[in-house]
Amino acid sequence: MSRRRLSDDERALWRGFARDVTPLRRNARTALGAPPDQSAREAPPTAQSVPKERAHAKQPPALAQFDRRLRQRVARGHAAIDVRLDLHGLTQKQAHAALLHFLTQAQAQDAKLALVVTGKGIAAGAASERGVLRRQVPLWLSLPEFRRFIVSFQEAHASHGGEGALYLRLRRRQR
């Protein structure tokens, strides 16, 4: 059974849609059946052409799963929280800067475990803005600029703030 060819209008529509899409892999564009265009042929060199040392230096470490037993030990008071940060009352911009500075300082002090309190947000009256920092901080922690400081993170136990706080396992600093 032969496949139907795209008309010129359909091809133009597809190119307009695909222009804003970033491929998952270099040849994903041709794997989807789209006709390759000039931009696909002139793609920049891939990471394979970069020496391994440089490629590794640019990649921040991946996040790991937070250890369930460590979380239990912290919640029960058997493992100490080395440093704490409270972000209550800060704007997103202030909180982002404060979190980055806090993690830099904590890593310099060789802290292993941190508690970051984001707060639960305003009560149900302003549902659209409920817990802006509570939503944003986990997203920030997944960014490359923060992953170099943390191994993993997880919502804190109710005794430490529950939904409005996070436990962070910190990375050792590179020497």
Coordinates of N, CA and C in Angstrom, one line a residue:
M1 N 0.8 -1.2 0.0 CA 0.0 0.0 0.0 C 0.9 1.2 0.0
S2 N 0.7 2.1 -0.9 CA 1.5 3.3 -1.0 C 0.9 4.4 -0.2
R3 N 1.8 5.3 0.3 CA 1.4 6.4 1.2 C 1.0 7.6 0.3
R4 N 0.1 8.3 0.8 CA -0.4 9.5 0.0 C 0.7 10.6 0.2
R5 N 1.0 11.3 -0.8 CA 1.9 12.5 -0.8 C 1.2 13.7 -0.3
L6 N 2.0 14.5 0.4 CA 1.4 15.8 0.9 C 1.3 16.8 -0.2
S7 N 0.2 17.6 -0.2 CA 0.1 18.7 -1.2 C 1.0 19.8 -0.8
D8 N 1.2 20.8 -1.7 CA 2.1 21.9 -1.4 C 1.5 22.7 -0.2
D9 N 0.2 22.9 -0.1 CA -0.4 23.6 1.0 C -0.2 22.8 2.3
E10 N -0.4 21.5 2.3 CA -0.2 20.7 3.5 C 1.3 20.7 3.9
R11 N 2.2 20.7 3.0 CA 3.6 20.8 3.3 C 4.0 22.1 3.9
A12 N 3.4 23.2 3.4 CA 3.7 24.5 3.9 C 3.1 24.6 5.3
L13 N 1.9 24.1 5.5 CA 1.3 24.1 6.9 C 2.2 23.3 7.9
W14 N 2.6 22.1 7.4 CA 3.5 21.3 8.3 C 4.8 22.1 8.7
R15 N 5.4 22.7 7.7 CA 6.7 23.4 8.0 C 6.4 24.6 8.9
G16 N 5.3 25.2 8.8 CA 5.0 26.3 9.8 C 4.8 25.8 11.2
F17 N 4.2 24.6 11.3 CA 4.0 24.0 12.6 C 5.4 23.5 13.2
A18 N 6.1 22.8 12.3 CA 7.4 22.2 12.8 C 8.5 23.2 13.0
R19 N 8.3 24.4 12.5 CA 9.4 25.4 12.7 C 9.7 25.7 14.2
D20 N 8.7 25.6 15.1 CA 8.8 25.9 16.5 C 9.1 24.7 17.3
V21 N 9.2 23.5 16.7 CA 9.4 22.3 17.5 C 10.9 21.9 17.5
T22 N 11.4 21.6 18.6 CA 12.8 21.1 18.8 C 12.8 19.6 18.7
P23 N 13.5 19.0 17.8 CA 13.6 17.6 17.7 C 14.2 16.9 18.9
L24 N 13.8 15.7 19.3 CA 14.3 15.0 20.4 C 15.7 14.5 20.0
R25 N 15.9 14.1 18.8 CA 17.2 13.7 18.4 C 17.4 14.2 17.0
R26 N 18.7 14.2 16.5 CA 19.0 14.9 15.3 C 18.2 14.4 14.1
N27 N 17.9 13.2 13.9 CA 17.2 12.7 12.7 C 15.7 12.5 13.0
A28 N 15.2 13.0 14.1 CA 13.8 12.9 14.4 C 12.9 13.5 13.4
R29 N 13.4 14.6 12.7 CA 12.6 15.2 11.7 C 12.3 14.3 10.5
T30 N 13.3 13.6 10.1 CA 13.0 12.7 9.0 C 12.3 11.4 9.5
A31 N 12.5 11.0 10.7 CA 11.8 9.9 11.2 C 10.3 10.1 11.3
L32 N 9.8 11.3 11.4 CA 8.4 11.6 11.5 C 7.8 11.7 10.1
G33 N 8.6 11.5 9.0 CA 8.0 11.5 7.7 C 8.0 12.9 7.0
A34 N 8.5 13.9 7.7 CA 8.5 15.2 7.2 C 9.7 15.3 6.2
P35 N 9.4 16.0 5.1 CA 10.5 16.1 4.1 C 11.7 17.0 4.7
P36 N 12.9 16.5 4.6 CA 14.0 17.3 5.1 C 14.2 18.6 4.4
D37 N 14.4 19.7 5.1 CA 14.6 21.0 4.4 C 16.1 21.4 4.6
Q38 N 16.4 22.6 4.2 CA 17.8 23.0 4.2 C 18.3 23.1 5.6
S39 N 17.5 23.5 6.6 CA 17.9 23.7 8.0 C 18.4 22.4 8.6
A40 N 17.7 21.3 8.2 CA 18.1 20.0 8.7 C 19.5 19.5 8.2
R41 N 19.8 19.9 7.0 CA 21.1 19.5 6.4 C 22.2 20.4 7.0
E42 N 21.9 21.6 7.5 CA 23.0 22.5 8.0 C 22.9 22.5 9.5
A43 N 22.6 21.4 10.1 CA 22.5 21.3 11.6 C 23.9 21.5 12.2
P44 N 24.0 22.1 13.4 CA 25.3 22.3 14.0 C 25.9 20.9 14.5
P45 N 27.2 20.9 14.7 CA 27.8 19.6 15.1 C 27.1 19.1 16.4
T46 N 27.0 17.8 16.5 CA 26.4 17.2 17.7 C 27.4 17.0 18.8
A47 N 26.9 16.6 19.9 CA 27.8 16.3 21.1 C 28.8 15.2 20.8
Q48 N 28.5 14.4 19.8 CA 29.4 13.3 19.5 C 30.7 13.8 18.9
S49 N 30.6 14.9 18.3 CA 31.8 15.5 17.7 C 32.7 16.2 18.7
V50 N 32.1 16.5 19.9 CA 32.8 17.2 20.9 C 33.6 16.2 21.8
P51 N 34.8 16.5 22.1 CA 35.5 15.5 23.0 C 34.8 15.2 24.3
K52 N 34.9 14.0 24.8 CA 34.2 13.5 25.9 C 34.4 14.4 27.2
E53 N 35.6 14.9 27.4 CA 35.9 15.7 28.6 C 35.0 17.0 28.6
R54 N 34.9 17.6 27.4 CA 34.2 18.9 27.3 C 32.7 18.6 27.4
A55 N 32.2 17.5 26.8 CA 30.8 17.2 26.9 C 30.4 16.9 28.3
H56 N 31.2 16.2 29.1 CA 30.9 15.9 30.4 C 30.9 17.1 31.3
A57 N 31.8 18.1 31.1 CA 31.9 19.2 31.9 C 30.7 20.1 31.8
K58 N 30.0 20.1 30.6 CA 28.9 21.0 30.4 C 27.6 20.4 31.0
Q59 N 27.5 19.1 31.1 CA 26.3 18.4 31.6 C 26.2 18.5 33.1
P60 N 25.2 19.1 33.6 CA 25.0 19.0 35.1 C 24.6 17.6 35.5
P61 N 24.9 17.2 36.7 CA 24.5 15.8 37.1 C 23.0 15.7 37.2
A62 N 22.6 14.5 36.9 CA 21.1 14.2 36.9 C 20.6 14.1 38.4
L63 N 19.3 14.4 38.6 CA 18.8 14.3 39.9 C 18.5 12.8 40.2
A64 N 18.7 12.4 41.4 CA 18.4 11.1 41.9 C 17.1 11.0 42.7
Q65 N 16.6 9.8 43.0 CA 15.5 9.7 43.8 C 15.9 10.0 45.3
F66 N 15.0 10.7 46.0 CA 15.3 11.0 47.4 C 15.1 9.7 48.2
D67 N 16.0 9.3 49.0 CA 16.0 8.1 49.8 C 14.9 8.1 50.8
R68 N 14.0 7.1 50.7 CA 12.9 7.0 51.6 C 13.3 6.8 53.0
R69 N 14.3 6.0 53.3 CA 14.8 5.9 54.7 C 15.4 7.1 55.2
L70 N 16.1 7.9 54.4 CA 16.6 9.2 54.9 C 15.5 10.1 55.2
R71 N 14.5 10.1 54.4 CA 13.3 11.0 54.7 C 12.7 10.6 56.1
Q72 N 12.6 9.3 56.3 CA 12.0 8.8 57.6 C 12.9 9.2 58.7
R73 N 14.2 9.1 58.6 CA 15.1 9.4 59.7 C 15.1 10.9 60.0
V74 N 15.0 11.8 58.9 CA 14.9 13.2 59.2 C 13.6 13.5 59.9
A75 N 12.5 13.0 59.4 CA 11.2 13.3 60.0 C 11.1 12.9 61.4
R76 N 11.8 11.8 61.8 CA 11.8 11.3 63.2 C 12.8 12.0 64.1
G77 N 13.7 12.8 63.5 CA 14.7 13.5 64.2 C 16.0 12.7 64.4
H78 N 16.2 11.6 63.7 CA 17.4 10.8 63.8 C 18.5 11.3 62.9
A79 N 18.1 12.1 61.9 CA 19.1 12.7 61.0 C 18.9 14.2 61.1
A80 N 20.0 14.9 61.2 CA 19.9 16.4 61.4 C 19.8 17.1 60.1
I81 N 19.0 18.2 60.1 CA 19.0 19.1 58.9 C 20.1 20.1 59.2
D82 N 21.0 20.2 58.3 CA 22.2 21.1 58.4 C 21.9 22.5 58.3
V83 N 21.1 22.9 57.3 CA 20.8 24.3 57.0 C 19.4 24.5 56.6
R84 N 18.8 25.7 56.9 CA 17.4 25.9 56.6 C 17.3 27.3 55.8
L85 N 16.3 27.4 55.0 CA 16.0 28.6 54.3 C 14.5 28.8 54.3
D86 N 14.0 30.0 54.7 CA 12.6 30.3 54.6 C 12.3 31.3 53.6
L87 N 11.5 31.0 52.6 CA 11.3 31.9 51.5 C 9.9 32.7 51.6
H88 N 9.3 32.6 52.8 CA 8.0 33.3 53.0 C 8.2 34.8 52.7
G89 N 7.2 35.4 52.0 CA 7.2 36.8 51.8 C 8.1 37.3 50.7
L90 N 8.8 36.4 50.0 CA 9.7 36.9 48.9 C 8.9 36.8 47.5
T91 N 9.3 37.7 46.6 CA 8.8 37.6 45.3 C 9.6 36.4 44.6
Q92 N 9.1 36.0 43.4 CA 9.8 34.9 42.7 C 11.2 35.3 42.4
K93 N 11.5 36.5 42.0 CA 12.8 36.9 41.6 C 13.7 36.9 42.9
Q94 N 13.2 37.4 44.0 CA 14.0 37.4 45.2 C 14.2 36.0 45.7
A95 N 13.2 35.2 45.6 CA 13.3 33.8 46.1 C 14.3 33.0 45.2
H96 N 14.3 33.2 44.0 CA 15.3 32.5 43.1 C 16.7 32.9 43.4
A97 N 17.0 34.2 43.6 CA 18.3 34.7 44.0 C 18.7 34.2 45.4
A98 N 17.7 34.2 46.3 CA 18.0 33.7 47.7 C 18.3 32.2 47.7
L99 N 17.6 31.5 46.9 CA 17.8 30.0 46.9 C 19.2 29.7 46.3
L100 N 19.6 30.4 45.2 CA 20.9 30.2 44.6 C 22.0 30.5 45.5
H101 N 21.9 31.6 46.2 CA 22.9 32.1 47.2 C 23.0 31.1 48.3
F102 N 21.8 30.7 48.8 CA 21.7 29.7 49.9 C 22.4 28.4 49.6
L103 N 22.1 27.9 48.4 CA 22.8 26.6 48.0 C 24.3 26.7 47.8
T104 N 24.7 27.9 47.3 CA 26.1 28.1 47.2 C 26.8 28.1 48.5
Q105 N 26.2 28.8 49.5 CA 26.8 28.9 50.8 C 26.7 27.5 51.6
A106 N 25.6 26.8 51.4 CA 25.4 25.5 52.0 C 26.5 24.5 51.5
Q107 N 26.7 24.5 50.2 CA 27.7 23.6 49.7 C 29.1 24.0 50.1
A108 N 29.4 25.3 50.3 CA 30.7 25.7 50.8 C 30.9 25.3 52.2
Q109 N 29.8 25.2 53.0 CA 29.9 24.7 54.4 C 29.9 23.2 54.5
D110 N 29.8 22.5 53.4 CA 29.8 21.0 53.4 C 28.5 20.5 54.0
A111 N 27.4 21.2 53.9 CA 26.1 20.7 54.5 C 25.7 19.6 53.6
K112 N 25.0 18.6 54.2 CA 24.5 17.4 53.5 C 23.0 17.5 53.3
L113 N 22.3 18.1 54.2 CA 20.8 18.1 54.1 C 20.3 19.5 54.4
A114 N 19.4 19.9 53.6 CA 18.8 21.3 53.8 C 17.3 21.2 53.8
L115 N 16.7 22.2 54.4 CA 15.2 22.3 54.4 C 14.9 23.7 53.8
V116 N 14.1 23.7 52.8 CA 13.7 25.0 52.1 C 12.2 25.1 52.3
V117 N 11.8 26.1 53.0 CA 10.4 26.4 53.3 C 9.8 27.4 52.3
T118 N 8.9 26.9 51.5 CA 8.3 27.8 50.5 C 7.0 28.3 50.9
G119 N 6.3 27.7 51.9 CA 5.0 28.1 52.3 C 4.0 27.4 51.4
K120 N 2.7 27.4 51.9 CA 1.7 26.7 51.2 C 0.9 27.6 50.3
G121 N 1.1 28.9 50.4 CA 0.4 29.9 49.6 C -0.8 30.4 50.3
I122 N -1.4 31.4 49.6 CA -2.6 32.1 50.1 C -3.8 31.1 50.2
A123 N -4.7 31.3 51.1 CA -5.9 30.5 51.3 C -6.7 30.4 50.0
A124 N -7.7 29.6 50.0 CA -8.4 29.2 48.8 C -9.0 30.4 48.0
G125 N -9.1 31.6 48.6 CA -9.7 32.7 47.9 C -9.0 33.1 46.6
A126 N -7.7 33.0 46.5 CA -7.0 33.3 45.3 C -6.4 32.0 44.7
A127 N -7.2 31.2 44.2 CA -6.8 29.8 43.8 C -5.8 29.9 42.6
S128 N -5.9 30.9 41.7 CA -5.0 31.0 40.6 C -3.6 31.3 41.0
E129 N -3.4 32.0 42.2 CA -2.1 32.4 42.7 C -1.6 31.5 43.9
R130 N -2.3 30.5 44.2 CA -2.1 29.7 45.4 C -0.7 29.0 45.3
G131 N 0.2 29.4 46.2 CA 1.5 28.7 46.3 C 2.4 28.9 45.1
V132 N 2.7 30.1 44.7 CA 3.5 30.3 43.6 C 4.9 29.7 43.8
L133 N 5.5 30.0 45.0 CA 6.8 29.5 45.3 C 6.8 28.0 45.5
R134 N 5.7 27.5 46.0 CA 5.5 26.1 46.2 C 5.6 25.4 44.9
R135 N 5.0 26.0 43.8 CA 5.0 25.4 42.5 C 6.4 25.6 41.8
Q136 N 7.0 26.8 42.0 CA 8.1 27.2 41.2 C 9.4 26.5 41.7
V137 N 9.6 26.5 43.0 CA 10.9 26.0 43.6 C 11.3 24.6 43.1
P138 N 10.3 23.6 43.1 CA 10.7 22.3 42.5 C 11.1 22.4 41.0
L139 N 10.5 23.3 40.3 CA 10.9 23.5 38.9 C 12.3 24.1 38.8
W140 N 12.6 25.0 39.6 CA 13.9 25.7 39.6 C 15.0 24.6 40.0
L141 N 14.7 23.8 41.0 CA 15.7 22.8 41.4 C 16.0 21.8 40.3
S142 N 15.1 21.6 39.4 CA 15.4 20.7 38.2 C 16.2 21.4 37.1
L143 N 16.4 22.7 37.2 CA 17.2 23.4 36.2 C 18.7 23.1 36.4
P144 N 19.5 23.2 35.3 CA 20.9 22.9 35.4 C 21.7 23.8 36.4
E145 N 21.3 25.1 36.6 CA 22.0 25.9 37.5 C 21.9 25.5 38.9
F146 N 20.8 24.8 39.3 CA 20.6 24.3 40.6 C 21.1 22.8 40.8
R147 N 21.0 22.0 39.7 CA 21.3 20.6 39.8 C 22.8 20.4 40.2
R148 N 23.6 21.4 40.0 CA 25.0 21.2 40.4 C 25.2 21.3 41.9
F149 N 24.1 21.7 42.6 CA 24.2 21.8 44.1 C 23.5 20.7 44.8
I150 N 22.5 20.1 44.1 CA 21.7 19.1 44.8 C 21.7 17.8 44.2
V151 N 21.6 16.7 45.0 CA 21.5 15.4 44.6 C 20.0 15.0 44.3
S152 N 19.2 15.4 45.2 CA 17.7 15.1 45.1 C 16.9 16.0 46.1
F153 N 15.6 16.0 45.9 CA 14.8 16.8 46.8 C 13.4 16.1 46.8
Q154 N 12.7 16.3 47.9 CA 11.4 15.7 48.1 C 10.6 16.6 49.1
E155 N 9.3 16.5 49.0 CA 8.4 17.2 49.9 C 8.7 16.8 51.4
A156 N 8.7 17.8 52.2 CA 9.1 17.5 53.6 C 7.9 16.8 54.4
H157 N 8.3 16.2 55.5 CA 7.3 15.6 56.4 C 6.5 16.7 57.0
A158 N 5.3 16.4 57.5 CA 4.4 17.4 58.1 C 5.0 18.1 59.3
S159 N 5.9 17.4 60.0 CA 6.5 18.0 61.1 C 7.5 19.1 60.7
H160 N 7.9 19.2 59.5 CA 8.8 20.2 59.0 C 8.2 21.1 58.0
G161 N 6.8 21.1 57.8 CA 6.2 22.0 56.9 C 5.4 21.3 55.8
G162 N 5.5 20.0 55.7 CA 4.7 19.2 54.7 C 4.8 19.7 53.3
E163 N 3.6 20.1 52.8 CA 3.5 20.5 51.4 C 4.2 21.8 51.1
G164 N 4.4 22.6 52.2 CA 5.1 23.9 52.0 C 6.6 23.9 52.3
A165 N 7.2 22.7 52.3 CA 8.6 22.7 52.5 C 9.2 21.5 51.7
L166 N 10.5 21.6 51.5 CA 11.3 20.6 50.7 C 12.5 20.2 51.5
Y167 N 12.8 18.9 51.5 CA 14.1 18.4 51.9 C 15.0 18.4 50.7
L168 N 16.3 18.8 50.8 CA 17.3 18.8 49.7 C 18.5 18.0 50.2
R169 N 18.9 17.0 49.4 CA 20.2 16.4 49.6 C 21.2 17.1 48.8
L170 N 22.3 17.7 49.4 CA 23.2 18.5 48.8 C 24.4 17.7 48.3
R171 N 25.0 18.2 47.1 CA 26.2 17.6 46.6 C 27.4 18.1 47.3
R172 N 28.4 17.3 47.3 CA 29.7 17.8 47.8 C 30.3 18.7 46.8
R173 N 31.0 19.7 47.3 CA 31.6 20.7 46.3 C 32.8 20.0 45.6
Q174 N 33.0 20.5 44.4 CA 34.1 20.0 43.6 C 35.4 20.6 44.1
R175 N 36.4 19.9 44.3 CA 37.7 20.4 44.8 C 38.8 20.3 43.8

